Amino acid sequence: ATRLACARCVAVMAALWASTDGAAWTGALASYEEHAAGHAQLDRFWRVELPETLAGRAEKFVSKEELVEVMKWKFAHGKFRPLMKQILTNEDADVRAASRAAFTLIADAKSRNLSTIMKAIEALTVLRGIGPASATAVLALAYEDVAFMSDEAMEAIAALGPKKYTLPHYKALLSELQAKAASLGAPWTPERIGRALWAAARAAQPSRKRKAE
């Protein structure tokens, strides 16, 4: 599925971002599954199945096969990018080692902050085809303190300026999402804020048919 950009989508996201109305945010998040229906199987894998698998491991890591599925989710969830060939050239052992190192850096909630999250992203970007945005797709499924670096979240926050898929830009994005989550209070997290913005953007898009998984 490709993301359909529209001026209305940006306006709706910006309005939600400016809102302090908890009900508005809750309503947007509640519509998430409806708008993710076109890639429901991949979304369930990313939000439910793989997190449960990781929770059962003594040390968190993802295999090459699991990484490929996460990237399929990322491409279905946002904009397709021709990176899969590069990703497939990674060895399973390298994927496991890089992801284990990344998850270890943020395993302790007390030390999970902007600095350690940036280091965890860097640990994953040693893999071919994995940039900051793809790295956040891996980390966010395990820890909601990390938000997926979606186009929608970046577009909603005018203060960030033009989209950049760089580590400094993600650091600024995550800082904004952390502040918004803190202002709304529990159970809001940076990842849930990002998910609500994504759903709001999808709801504002012109109607179109979505293929089921």
N, C-alpha and C. Protein backbone atom coordinates (compact mmCIF):
# COMPACT_ATOMS: atom_id res chain seq x y z
N ALA A 1 0.84 -1.18 0.00
CA ALA A 1 0.00 0.00 0.00
C ALA A 1 0.88 1.24 0.00
N THR A 2 0.53 2.24 -0.78
CA THR A 2 1.30 3.47 -0.81
C THR A 2 0.55 4.53 -0.04
N ARG A 3 1.30 5.45 0.55
CA ARG A 3 0.68 6.51 1.33
C ARG A 3 0.27 7.63 0.41
N LEU A 4 -0.95 8.07 0.55
CA LEU A 4 -1.47 9.13 -0.31
C LEU A 4 -1.42 10.45 0.45
N ALA A 5 -0.48 11.32 0.06
CA ALA A 5 -0.33 12.60 0.74
C ALA A 5 -1.45 13.54 0.31
N CYS A 6 -1.95 14.36 1.20
CA CYS A 6 -2.96 15.35 0.85
C CYS A 6 -2.91 16.48 1.85
N ALA A 7 -3.28 17.67 1.40
CA ALA A 7 -3.24 18.85 2.25
C ALA A 7 -4.19 18.68 3.44
N ARG A 8 -5.34 18.05 3.19
CA ARG A 8 -6.30 17.85 4.27
C ARG A 8 -5.72 16.96 5.36
N CYS A 9 -4.98 15.92 4.95
CA CYS A 9 -4.37 15.01 5.93
C CYS A 9 -3.45 15.77 6.87
N VAL A 10 -2.61 16.62 6.29
CA VAL A 10 -1.66 17.40 7.09
C VAL A 10 -2.40 18.34 8.02
N ALA A 11 -3.46 18.96 7.52
CA ALA A 11 -4.23 19.89 8.35
C ALA A 11 -4.90 19.17 9.52
N VAL A 12 -5.45 17.99 9.24
CA VAL A 12 -6.11 17.21 10.30
C VAL A 12 -5.09 16.77 11.35
N MET A 13 -3.94 16.30 10.90
CA MET A 13 -2.90 15.88 11.84
C MET A 13 -2.40 17.05 12.67
N ALA A 14 -2.20 18.19 12.02
CA ALA A 14 -1.72 19.37 12.73
C ALA A 14 -2.72 19.82 13.79
N ALA A 15 -4.01 19.73 13.46
CA ALA A 15 -5.06 20.11 14.42
C ALA A 15 -5.07 19.17 15.61
N LEU A 16 -4.90 17.88 15.34
CA LEU A 16 -4.85 16.91 16.44
C LEU A 16 -3.62 17.16 17.29
N TRP A 17 -2.50 17.41 16.62
CA TRP A 17 -1.26 17.65 17.36
C TRP A 17 -1.40 18.84 18.31
N ALA A 18 -2.10 19.88 17.87
CA ALA A 18 -2.28 21.08 18.68
C ALA A 18 -3.29 20.88 19.80
N SER A 19 -4.09 19.83 19.71
CA SER A 19 -5.17 19.61 20.66
C SER A 19 -4.68 19.07 22.00
N THR A 20 -5.34 19.53 23.06
CA THR A 20 -5.09 19.01 24.40
C THR A 20 -6.28 18.18 24.88
N ASP A 21 -7.21 17.92 23.95
CA ASP A 21 -8.42 17.18 24.26
C ASP A 21 -8.14 15.67 24.24
N GLY A 22 -8.11 15.07 25.41
CA GLY A 22 -7.82 13.65 25.50
C GLY A 22 -8.79 12.80 24.72
N ALA A 23 -10.05 13.22 24.66
CA ALA A 23 -11.07 12.46 23.94
C ALA A 23 -10.76 12.43 22.44
N ALA A 24 -10.24 13.52 21.91
CA ALA A 24 -9.91 13.59 20.49
C ALA A 24 -8.77 12.62 20.17
N TRP A 25 -7.79 12.59 21.04
CA TRP A 25 -6.66 11.67 20.85
C TRP A 25 -7.11 10.22 20.99
N THR A 26 -7.95 9.96 21.98
CA THR A 26 -8.45 8.60 22.20
C THR A 26 -9.26 8.13 21.00
N GLY A 27 -10.07 9.03 20.46
CA GLY A 27 -10.88 8.68 19.29
C GLY A 27 -10.03 8.34 18.09
N ALA A 28 -8.96 9.12 17.88
CA ALA A 28 -8.06 8.86 16.75
C ALA A 28 -7.38 7.50 16.92
N LEU A 29 -6.89 7.23 18.12
CA LEU A 29 -6.22 5.95 18.35
C LEU A 29 -7.18 4.78 18.21
N ALA A 30 -8.43 4.98 18.64
CA ALA A 30 -9.42 3.91 18.56
C ALA A 30 -9.72 3.50 17.13
N SER A 31 -9.47 4.41 16.18
CA SER A 31 -9.75 4.11 14.77
C SER A 31 -8.57 3.45 14.06
N TYR A 32 -7.48 3.24 14.80
CA TYR A 32 -6.25 2.73 14.19
C TYR A 32 -6.47 1.41 13.46
N GLU A 33 -7.05 0.42 14.13
CA GLU A 33 -7.20 -0.90 13.51
C GLU A 33 -8.05 -0.85 12.25
N GLU A 34 -9.06 0.00 12.25
CA GLU A 34 -9.90 0.15 11.06
C GLU A 34 -9.07 0.60 9.86
N HIS A 35 -8.19 1.56 10.10
CA HIS A 35 -7.38 2.10 9.00
C HIS A 35 -6.18 1.22 8.66
N ALA A 36 -5.83 0.30 9.55
CA ALA A 36 -4.75 -0.64 9.27
C ALA A 36 -5.28 -1.95 8.70
N ALA A 37 -6.57 -2.00 8.42
CA ALA A 37 -7.20 -3.25 7.97
C ALA A 37 -6.60 -3.76 6.67
N GLY A 38 -6.08 -2.87 5.84
CA GLY A 38 -5.51 -3.28 4.57
C GLY A 38 -4.24 -4.08 4.70
N HIS A 39 -3.59 -3.97 5.85
CA HIS A 39 -2.41 -4.81 6.13
C HIS A 39 -2.52 -5.39 7.55
N ALA A 40 -3.72 -5.89 7.83
CA ALA A 40 -4.05 -6.35 9.18
C ALA A 40 -3.14 -7.48 9.66
N GLN A 41 -2.81 -8.42 8.78
CA GLN A 41 -1.99 -9.56 9.19
C GLN A 41 -0.59 -9.09 9.58
N LEU A 42 -0.01 -8.21 8.76
CA LEU A 42 1.31 -7.68 9.08
C LEU A 42 1.26 -6.81 10.33
N ASP A 43 0.18 -6.05 10.50
CA ASP A 43 0.07 -5.19 11.67
C ASP A 43 -0.06 -6.01 12.95
N ARG A 44 -0.80 -7.11 12.88
CA ARG A 44 -0.91 -7.97 14.05
C ARG A 44 0.45 -8.57 14.39
N PHE A 45 1.19 -8.96 13.37
CA PHE A 45 2.54 -9.50 13.60
C PHE A 45 3.39 -8.45 14.31
N TRP A 46 3.32 -7.20 13.85
CA TRP A 46 4.17 -6.14 14.41
C TRP A 46 3.73 -5.72 15.81
N ARG A 47 2.44 -5.58 16.01
CA ARG A 47 1.95 -5.05 17.30
C ARG A 47 1.74 -6.11 18.37
N VAL A 48 1.46 -7.37 17.96
CA VAL A 48 1.08 -8.40 18.93
C VAL A 48 2.02 -9.60 18.93
N GLU A 49 2.14 -10.25 17.78
CA GLU A 49 2.84 -11.53 17.74
C GLU A 49 4.34 -11.42 18.02
N LEU A 50 5.03 -10.54 17.32
CA LEU A 50 6.48 -10.43 17.55
C LEU A 50 6.80 -9.88 18.94
N PRO A 51 6.07 -8.86 19.44
CA PRO A 51 6.33 -8.43 20.82
C PRO A 51 6.18 -9.56 21.83
N GLU A 52 5.19 -10.43 21.64
CA GLU A 52 5.01 -11.56 22.55
C GLU A 52 6.18 -12.53 22.43
N THR A 53 6.66 -12.74 21.21
CA THR A 53 7.82 -13.61 21.01
C THR A 53 9.05 -13.04 21.71
N LEU A 54 9.28 -11.74 21.55
CA LEU A 54 10.44 -11.11 22.17
C LEU A 54 10.36 -11.17 23.70
N ALA A 55 9.15 -10.99 24.22
CA ALA A 55 8.97 -11.03 25.67
C ALA A 55 9.33 -12.38 26.26
N GLY A 56 9.23 -13.43 25.44
CA GLY A 56 9.54 -14.78 25.91
C GLY A 56 11.01 -15.16 25.79
N ARG A 57 11.82 -14.26 25.22
CA ARG A 57 13.25 -14.54 25.07
C ARG A 57 14.03 -13.95 26.23
N ALA A 58 15.02 -14.68 26.70
CA ALA A 58 15.85 -14.19 27.81
C ALA A 58 16.52 -12.88 27.43
N GLU A 59 17.00 -12.81 26.19
CA GLU A 59 17.53 -11.57 25.64
C GLU A 59 16.79 -11.26 24.36
N LYS A 60 16.33 -10.03 24.23
CA LYS A 60 15.58 -9.68 23.03
C LYS A 60 16.49 -9.59 21.81
N PHE A 61 16.01 -10.11 20.69
CA PHE A 61 16.67 -9.98 19.40
C PHE A 61 15.64 -10.31 18.35
N VAL A 62 15.92 -9.94 17.10
CA VAL A 62 15.08 -10.39 16.00
C VAL A 62 15.96 -11.17 15.03
N SER A 63 15.39 -12.16 14.41
CA SER A 63 16.08 -12.93 13.39
C SER A 63 15.97 -12.22 12.06
N LYS A 64 16.71 -12.67 11.08
CA LYS A 64 16.61 -12.09 9.74
C LYS A 64 15.19 -12.25 9.21
N GLU A 65 14.59 -13.42 9.40
CA GLU A 65 13.22 -13.66 8.93
C GLU A 65 12.25 -12.69 9.58
N GLU A 66 12.41 -12.45 10.88
CA GLU A 66 11.53 -11.51 11.59
C GLU A 66 11.76 -10.08 11.12
N LEU A 67 13.02 -9.73 10.87
CA LEU A 67 13.33 -8.39 10.37
C LEU A 67 12.66 -8.15 9.02
N VAL A 68 12.68 -9.14 8.17
CA VAL A 68 12.05 -9.01 6.85
C VAL A 68 10.55 -8.75 7.01
N GLU A 69 9.91 -9.44 7.95
CA GLU A 69 8.48 -9.23 8.18
C GLU A 69 8.21 -7.82 8.73
N VAL A 70 9.10 -7.35 9.61
CA VAL A 70 8.95 -5.98 10.14
C VAL A 70 9.05 -4.98 9.00
N MET A 71 9.97 -5.21 8.07
CA MET A 71 10.12 -4.29 6.95
C MET A 71 8.91 -4.36 6.01
N LYS A 72 8.33 -5.53 5.86
CA LYS A 72 7.10 -5.64 5.06
C LYS A 72 6.01 -4.80 5.71
N TRP A 73 5.93 -4.86 7.05
CA TRP A 73 4.94 -4.04 7.77
C TRP A 73 5.22 -2.56 7.52
N LYS A 74 6.49 -2.16 7.62
CA LYS A 74 6.86 -0.75 7.43
C LYS A 74 6.46 -0.26 6.05
N PHE A 75 6.72 -1.05 5.02
CA PHE A 75 6.41 -0.63 3.66
C PHE A 75 4.90 -0.59 3.43
N ALA A 76 4.16 -1.51 4.05
CA ALA A 76 2.70 -1.51 3.91
C ALA A 76 2.07 -0.37 4.70
N HIS A 77 2.69 -0.02 5.81
CA HIS A 77 2.16 0.98 6.74
C HIS A 77 2.40 2.39 6.23
N GLY A 78 3.46 2.56 5.45
CA GLY A 78 3.80 3.89 4.98
C GLY A 78 4.10 3.91 3.50
N LYS A 79 5.27 4.36 3.17
CA LYS A 79 5.66 4.50 1.77
C LYS A 79 6.63 3.40 1.38
N PHE A 80 6.36 2.74 0.27
CA PHE A 80 7.25 1.67 -0.18
C PHE A 80 8.60 2.24 -0.59
N ARG A 81 9.66 1.56 -0.18
CA ARG A 81 11.01 1.93 -0.58
C ARG A 81 11.73 0.66 -1.04
N PRO A 82 12.51 0.75 -2.11
CA PRO A 82 13.17 -0.44 -2.67
C PRO A 82 14.40 -0.86 -1.88
N LEU A 83 14.20 -1.24 -0.64
CA LEU A 83 15.32 -1.58 0.23
C LEU A 83 15.42 -3.08 0.54
N MET A 84 14.39 -3.85 0.15
CA MET A 84 14.35 -5.24 0.57
C MET A 84 15.54 -6.05 0.05
N LYS A 85 16.00 -5.76 -1.17
CA LYS A 85 17.14 -6.51 -1.70
C LYS A 85 18.37 -6.31 -0.83
N GLN A 86 18.58 -5.09 -0.37
CA GLN A 86 19.71 -4.82 0.52
C GLN A 86 19.54 -5.55 1.85
N ILE A 87 18.33 -5.48 2.39
CA ILE A 87 18.05 -6.11 3.69
C ILE A 87 18.29 -7.61 3.62
N LEU A 88 17.93 -8.21 2.52
CA LEU A 88 18.08 -9.67 2.35
C LEU A 88 19.53 -10.10 2.28
N THR A 89 20.45 -9.17 2.02
CA THR A 89 21.86 -9.55 1.96
C THR A 89 22.49 -9.68 3.34
N ASN A 90 21.79 -9.25 4.39
CA ASN A 90 22.31 -9.40 5.75
C ASN A 90 22.27 -10.86 6.18
N GLU A 91 23.29 -11.28 6.90
CA GLU A 91 23.30 -12.63 7.46
C GLU A 91 22.44 -12.69 8.72
N ASP A 92 21.80 -13.83 8.94
CA ASP A 92 20.95 -13.98 10.11
C ASP A 92 21.72 -13.70 11.40
N ALA A 93 22.95 -14.19 11.48
CA ALA A 93 23.75 -13.99 12.69
C ALA A 93 24.02 -12.50 12.94
N ASP A 94 24.23 -11.75 11.86
CA ASP A 94 24.48 -10.31 11.99
C ASP A 94 23.23 -9.57 12.45
N VAL A 95 22.07 -9.99 11.93
CA VAL A 95 20.80 -9.37 12.34
C VAL A 95 20.55 -9.63 13.82
N ARG A 96 20.77 -10.86 14.24
CA ARG A 96 20.57 -11.21 15.65
C ARG A 96 21.52 -10.43 16.55
N ALA A 97 22.79 -10.32 16.14
CA ALA A 97 23.77 -9.62 16.96
C ALA A 97 23.47 -8.13 17.06
N ALA A 98 23.14 -7.50 15.93
CA ALA A 98 22.86 -6.07 15.94
C ALA A 98 21.60 -5.75 16.73
N SER A 99 20.57 -6.55 16.55
CA SER A 99 19.32 -6.28 17.26
C SER A 99 19.47 -6.57 18.76
N ARG A 100 20.24 -7.61 19.09
CA ARG A 100 20.48 -7.90 20.52
C ARG A 100 21.22 -6.73 21.18
N ALA A 101 22.22 -6.20 20.49
CA ALA A 101 22.96 -5.06 21.03
C ALA A 101 22.05 -3.85 21.20
N ALA A 102 21.18 -3.62 20.23
CA ALA A 102 20.27 -2.47 20.28
C ALA A 102 19.27 -2.60 21.43
N PHE A 103 18.65 -3.76 21.54
CA PHE A 103 17.66 -3.96 22.61
C PHE A 103 18.31 -3.91 23.99
N THR A 104 19.54 -4.40 24.10
CA THR A 104 20.24 -4.39 25.39
C THR A 104 20.46 -2.96 25.88
N LEU A 105 20.74 -2.05 24.96
CA LEU A 105 20.99 -0.66 25.32
C LEU A 105 19.78 0.01 25.97
N ILE A 106 18.58 -0.45 25.63
CA ILE A 106 17.36 0.20 26.17
C ILE A 106 16.51 -0.77 26.99
N ALA A 107 17.11 -1.88 27.41
CA ALA A 107 16.34 -2.88 28.16
C ALA A 107 15.89 -2.37 29.53
N ASP A 108 16.70 -1.53 30.15
CA ASP A 108 16.38 -0.99 31.47
C ASP A 108 15.58 0.29 31.32
N ALA A 109 14.36 0.28 31.80
CA ALA A 109 13.48 1.44 31.66
C ALA A 109 14.09 2.70 32.28
N LYS A 110 14.84 2.55 33.36
CA LYS A 110 15.42 3.70 34.04
C LYS A 110 16.48 4.40 33.20
N SER A 111 17.14 3.64 32.33
CA SER A 111 18.19 4.23 31.50
C SER A 111 17.74 4.42 30.05
N ARG A 112 16.43 4.21 29.79
CA ARG A 112 15.90 4.37 28.44
C ARG A 112 15.55 5.84 28.23
N ASN A 113 16.42 6.56 27.58
CA ASN A 113 16.22 7.98 27.35
C ASN A 113 16.64 8.33 25.92
N LEU A 114 16.58 9.60 25.57
CA LEU A 114 16.92 10.00 24.21
C LEU A 114 18.30 9.53 23.80
N SER A 115 19.26 9.63 24.72
CA SER A 115 20.64 9.26 24.40
C SER A 115 20.78 7.77 24.11
N THR A 116 20.22 6.94 24.99
CA THR A 116 20.37 5.49 24.80
C THR A 116 19.54 5.00 23.61
N ILE A 117 18.40 5.64 23.36
CA ILE A 117 17.59 5.26 22.21
C ILE A 117 18.34 5.58 20.91
N MET A 118 19.01 6.72 20.86
CA MET A 118 19.80 7.07 19.67
C MET A 118 20.92 6.04 19.45
N LYS A 119 21.56 5.61 20.53
CA LYS A 119 22.62 4.61 20.42
C LYS A 119 22.06 3.27 19.95
N ALA A 120 20.85 2.94 20.40
CA ALA A 120 20.22 1.69 19.98
C ALA A 120 19.90 1.74 18.48
N ILE A 121 19.46 2.89 18.00
CA ILE A 121 19.19 3.04 16.57
C ILE A 121 20.48 2.88 15.78
N GLU A 122 21.55 3.50 16.25
CA GLU A 122 22.84 3.38 15.58
C GLU A 122 23.32 1.94 15.53
N ALA A 123 23.03 1.17 16.59
CA ALA A 123 23.43 -0.23 16.63
C ALA A 123 22.75 -1.04 15.53
N LEU A 124 21.53 -0.66 15.17
CA LEU A 124 20.80 -1.37 14.12
C LEU A 124 21.17 -0.91 12.72
N THR A 125 21.60 0.34 12.60
CA THR A 125 21.88 0.86 11.26
C THR A 125 23.20 0.34 10.69
N VAL A 126 23.91 -0.52 11.41
CA VAL A 126 25.08 -1.19 10.83
C VAL A 126 24.62 -2.22 9.80
N LEU A 127 23.35 -2.62 9.87
CA LEU A 127 22.81 -3.60 8.92
C LEU A 127 22.51 -2.93 7.59
N ARG A 128 22.75 -3.64 6.51
CA ARG A 128 22.50 -3.10 5.18
C ARG A 128 21.00 -2.88 4.96
N GLY A 129 20.64 -1.70 4.44
CA GLY A 129 19.25 -1.39 4.16
C GLY A 129 18.47 -0.88 5.34
N ILE A 130 19.11 -0.75 6.50
CA ILE A 130 18.42 -0.29 7.70
C ILE A 130 18.90 1.11 8.08
N GLY A 131 18.02 2.09 7.88
CA GLY A 131 18.30 3.45 8.29
C GLY A 131 17.58 3.76 9.59
N PRO A 132 17.63 5.00 10.06
CA PRO A 132 16.98 5.35 11.33
C PRO A 132 15.50 5.00 11.39
N ALA A 133 14.75 5.26 10.31
CA ALA A 133 13.31 4.97 10.33
C ALA A 133 13.05 3.48 10.47
N SER A 134 13.79 2.67 9.72
CA SER A 134 13.61 1.21 9.81
C SER A 134 14.02 0.70 11.18
N ALA A 135 15.08 1.29 11.74
CA ALA A 135 15.52 0.87 13.07
C ALA A 135 14.44 1.14 14.11
N THR A 136 13.73 2.28 13.98
CA THR A 136 12.67 2.56 14.95
C THR A 136 11.50 1.59 14.81
N ALA A 137 11.29 1.06 13.61
CA ALA A 137 10.23 0.07 13.42
C ALA A 137 10.54 -1.20 14.21
N VAL A 138 11.81 -1.51 14.35
CA VAL A 138 12.22 -2.68 15.13
C VAL A 138 12.10 -2.40 16.62
N LEU A 139 12.61 -1.26 17.06
CA LEU A 139 12.64 -0.95 18.50
C LEU A 139 11.27 -0.63 19.07
N ALA A 140 10.43 0.06 18.30
CA ALA A 140 9.13 0.50 18.81
C ALA A 140 8.18 -0.65 19.07
N LEU A 141 8.38 -1.78 18.40
CA LEU A 141 7.47 -2.90 18.63
C LEU A 141 7.69 -3.52 20.01
N ALA A 142 8.87 -3.28 20.58
CA ALA A 142 9.18 -3.85 21.90
C ALA A 142 9.03 -2.82 23.02
N TYR A 143 9.32 -1.56 22.70
CA TYR A 143 9.28 -0.51 23.72
C TYR A 143 8.53 0.70 23.18
N GLU A 144 7.41 1.04 23.81
CA GLU A 144 6.60 2.16 23.33
C GLU A 144 7.20 3.52 23.67
N ASP A 145 8.31 3.51 24.43
CA ASP A 145 9.04 4.76 24.64
C ASP A 145 9.69 5.21 23.33
N VAL A 146 9.88 4.24 22.43
CA VAL A 146 10.41 4.52 21.11
C VAL A 146 9.21 4.57 20.16
N ALA A 147 9.12 5.63 19.36
CA ALA A 147 8.02 5.74 18.41
C ALA A 147 8.54 5.44 17.01
N PHE A 148 7.73 4.76 16.23
CA PHE A 148 8.08 4.54 14.83
C PHE A 148 8.19 5.89 14.13
N MET A 149 9.23 6.06 13.33
CA MET A 149 9.49 7.32 12.62
C MET A 149 8.63 7.37 11.35
N SER A 150 7.38 7.70 11.52
CA SER A 150 6.46 7.72 10.38
C SER A 150 6.43 9.09 9.72
N ASP A 151 6.10 9.09 8.44
CA ASP A 151 5.93 10.36 7.73
C ASP A 151 4.84 11.18 8.40
N GLU A 152 3.78 10.51 8.82
CA GLU A 152 2.63 11.21 9.40
C GLU A 152 3.02 11.99 10.66
N ALA A 153 3.80 11.36 11.53
CA ALA A 153 4.22 12.04 12.75
C ALA A 153 5.09 13.25 12.43
N MET A 154 6.00 13.09 11.47
CA MET A 154 6.88 14.20 11.10
C MET A 154 6.09 15.34 10.46
N GLU A 155 5.10 15.00 9.62
CA GLU A 155 4.32 16.02 8.93
C GLU A 155 3.38 16.76 9.88
N ALA A 156 2.98 16.11 10.96
CA ALA A 156 2.03 16.74 11.89
C ALA A 156 2.66 17.86 12.70
N ILE A 157 3.97 17.79 12.89
CA ILE A 157 4.65 18.72 13.79
C ILE A 157 5.40 19.76 12.97
N ALA A 158 4.78 20.90 12.75
CA ALA A 158 5.36 21.93 11.89
C ALA A 158 6.72 22.41 12.39
N ALA A 159 6.90 22.39 13.70
CA ALA A 159 8.15 22.89 14.29
C ALA A 159 9.38 22.09 13.83
N LEU A 160 9.15 20.87 13.36
CA LEU A 160 10.27 20.04 12.92
C LEU A 160 10.82 20.46 11.57
N GLY A 161 10.01 21.17 10.79
CA GLY A 161 10.44 21.54 9.45
C GLY A 161 10.27 20.39 8.47
N PRO A 162 10.89 20.47 7.30
CA PRO A 162 10.76 19.42 6.29
C PRO A 162 11.23 18.07 6.81
N LYS A 163 10.60 17.00 6.31
CA LYS A 163 10.96 15.64 6.72
C LYS A 163 12.41 15.34 6.38
N LYS A 164 13.10 14.74 7.32
CA LYS A 164 14.47 14.25 7.10
C LYS A 164 14.58 12.90 7.80
N TYR A 165 15.08 11.92 7.08
CA TYR A 165 15.19 10.58 7.67
C TYR A 165 16.58 10.41 8.29
N THR A 166 16.87 11.29 9.24
CA THR A 166 18.18 11.30 9.88
C THR A 166 18.03 11.10 11.38
N LEU A 167 19.12 10.75 12.01
CA LEU A 167 19.09 10.55 13.46
C LEU A 167 18.78 11.84 14.22
N PRO A 168 19.41 12.97 13.87
CA PRO A 168 19.05 14.21 14.59
C PRO A 168 17.58 14.59 14.43
N HIS A 169 17.02 14.35 13.25
CA HIS A 169 15.61 14.67 13.03
C HIS A 169 14.72 13.75 13.87
N TYR A 170 15.10 12.48 13.96
CA TYR A 170 14.31 11.57 14.79
C TYR A 170 14.41 11.97 16.26
N LYS A 171 15.58 12.38 16.68
CA LYS A 171 15.74 12.80 18.08
C LYS A 171 14.80 13.95 18.40
N ALA A 172 14.70 14.91 17.47
CA ALA A 172 13.78 16.04 17.67
C ALA A 172 12.33 15.57 17.67
N LEU A 173 12.00 14.65 16.76
CA LEU A 173 10.65 14.10 16.70
C LEU A 173 10.29 13.38 17.99
N LEU A 174 11.17 12.50 18.45
CA LEU A 174 10.87 11.73 19.65
C LEU A 174 10.73 12.64 20.86
N SER A 175 11.53 13.69 20.93
CA SER A 175 11.42 14.64 22.03
C SER A 175 10.04 15.29 22.06
N GLU A 176 9.53 15.64 20.88
CA GLU A 176 8.19 16.23 20.78
C GLU A 176 7.12 15.22 21.19
N LEU A 177 7.26 13.98 20.73
CA LEU A 177 6.27 12.95 21.05
C LEU A 177 6.28 12.62 22.54
N GLN A 178 7.46 12.61 23.14
CA GLN A 178 7.57 12.37 24.58
C GLN A 178 6.84 13.47 25.36
N ALA A 179 7.03 14.71 24.93
CA ALA A 179 6.40 15.83 25.63
C ALA A 179 4.88 15.77 25.50
N LYS A 180 4.40 15.42 24.31
CA LYS A 180 2.95 15.32 24.11
C LYS A 180 2.36 14.19 24.96
N ALA A 181 3.05 13.04 24.98
CA ALA A 181 2.57 11.91 25.79
C ALA A 181 2.52 12.29 27.27
N ALA A 182 3.53 13.00 27.72
CA ALA A 182 3.57 13.42 29.12
C ALA A 182 2.44 14.39 29.44
N SER A 183 2.11 15.27 28.49
CA SER A 183 1.05 16.25 28.72
C SER A 183 -0.33 15.59 28.78
N LEU A 184 -0.51 14.51 28.00
CA LEU A 184 -1.80 13.81 28.00
C LEU A 184 -1.91 12.84 29.17
N GLY A 185 -0.77 12.38 29.68
CA GLY A 185 -0.77 11.47 30.82
C GLY A 185 -0.98 10.02 30.43
N ALA A 186 -0.94 9.13 31.43
CA ALA A 186 -1.12 7.70 31.19
C ALA A 186 -2.50 7.45 30.57
N PRO A 187 -2.60 6.50 29.63
CA PRO A 187 -1.59 5.52 29.21
C PRO A 187 -0.81 5.93 27.96
N TRP A 188 -0.75 7.23 27.68
CA TRP A 188 -0.13 7.68 26.44
C TRP A 188 1.38 7.49 26.45
N THR A 189 1.90 7.06 25.31
CA THR A 189 3.33 6.87 25.10
C THR A 189 3.69 7.52 23.76
N PRO A 190 4.96 7.75 23.49
CA PRO A 190 5.33 8.29 22.18
C PRO A 190 4.80 7.45 21.01
N GLU A 191 4.86 6.13 21.13
CA GLU A 191 4.39 5.28 20.04
C GLU A 191 2.88 5.41 19.86
N ARG A 192 2.11 5.51 20.93
CA ARG A 192 0.66 5.66 20.81
C ARG A 192 0.30 7.02 20.21
N ILE A 193 1.06 8.04 20.55
CA ILE A 193 0.84 9.36 19.94
C ILE A 193 1.05 9.25 18.43
N GLY A 194 2.14 8.62 18.04
CA GLY A 194 2.42 8.45 16.62
C GLY A 194 1.36 7.64 15.91
N ARG A 195 0.86 6.62 16.57
CA ARG A 195 -0.18 5.77 15.98
C ARG A 195 -1.48 6.55 15.79
N ALA A 196 -1.81 7.39 16.75
CA ALA A 196 -3.02 8.21 16.64
C ALA A 196 -2.90 9.20 15.49
N LEU A 197 -1.73 9.79 15.31
CA LEU A 197 -1.51 10.72 14.20
C LEU A 197 -1.62 10.00 12.86
N TRP A 198 -1.09 8.79 12.80
CA TRP A 198 -1.18 7.99 11.57
C TRP A 198 -2.64 7.70 11.24
N ALA A 199 -3.41 7.30 12.25
CA ALA A 199 -4.82 6.99 12.03
C ALA A 199 -5.61 8.23 11.61
N ALA A 200 -5.30 9.37 12.20
CA ALA A 200 -5.98 10.61 11.84
C ALA A 200 -5.71 10.97 10.39
N ALA A 201 -4.47 10.77 9.96
CA ALA A 201 -4.12 11.06 8.56
C ALA A 201 -4.86 10.13 7.61
N ARG A 202 -4.91 8.85 7.95
CA ARG A 202 -5.61 7.89 7.10
C ARG A 202 -7.10 8.20 7.02
N ALA A 203 -7.67 8.62 8.13
CA ALA A 203 -9.10 8.94 8.15
C ALA A 203 -9.41 10.13 7.25
N ALA A 204 -8.44 11.02 7.08
CA ALA A 204 -8.66 12.23 6.30
C ALA A 204 -8.39 12.04 4.81
N GLN A 205 -7.82 10.89 4.44
CA GLN A 205 -7.51 10.65 3.03
C GLN A 205 -8.77 10.43 2.21
N PRO A 206 -8.71 10.75 0.92
CA PRO A 206 -9.84 10.45 0.04
C PRO A 206 -10.10 8.95 0.05
N SER A 207 -11.37 8.57 -0.07
CA SER A 207 -11.73 7.16 -0.04
C SER A 207 -11.03 6.39 -1.14
N ARG A 208 -10.56 5.19 -0.79
CA ARG A 208 -9.96 4.34 -1.79
C ARG A 208 -10.06 2.91 -1.31
N LYS A 209 -10.06 2.00 -2.22
CA LYS A 209 -10.14 0.60 -1.86
C LYS A 209 -8.79 0.13 -1.37
N ARG A 210 -8.82 -0.65 -0.28
CA ARG A 210 -7.59 -1.21 0.25
C ARG A 210 -7.64 -2.73 0.11
N LYS A 211 -6.57 -3.30 -0.34
CA LYS A 211 -6.52 -4.75 -0.48
C LYS A 211 -6.27 -5.39 0.87
N ALA A 212 -7.01 -6.44 1.15
CA ALA A 212 -6.79 -7.17 2.40
C ALA A 212 -5.54 -8.02 2.24
N GLU A 213 -4.95 -8.35 3.40
CA GLU A 213 -3.76 -9.19 3.36
C GLU A 213 -4.08 -10.55 2.75
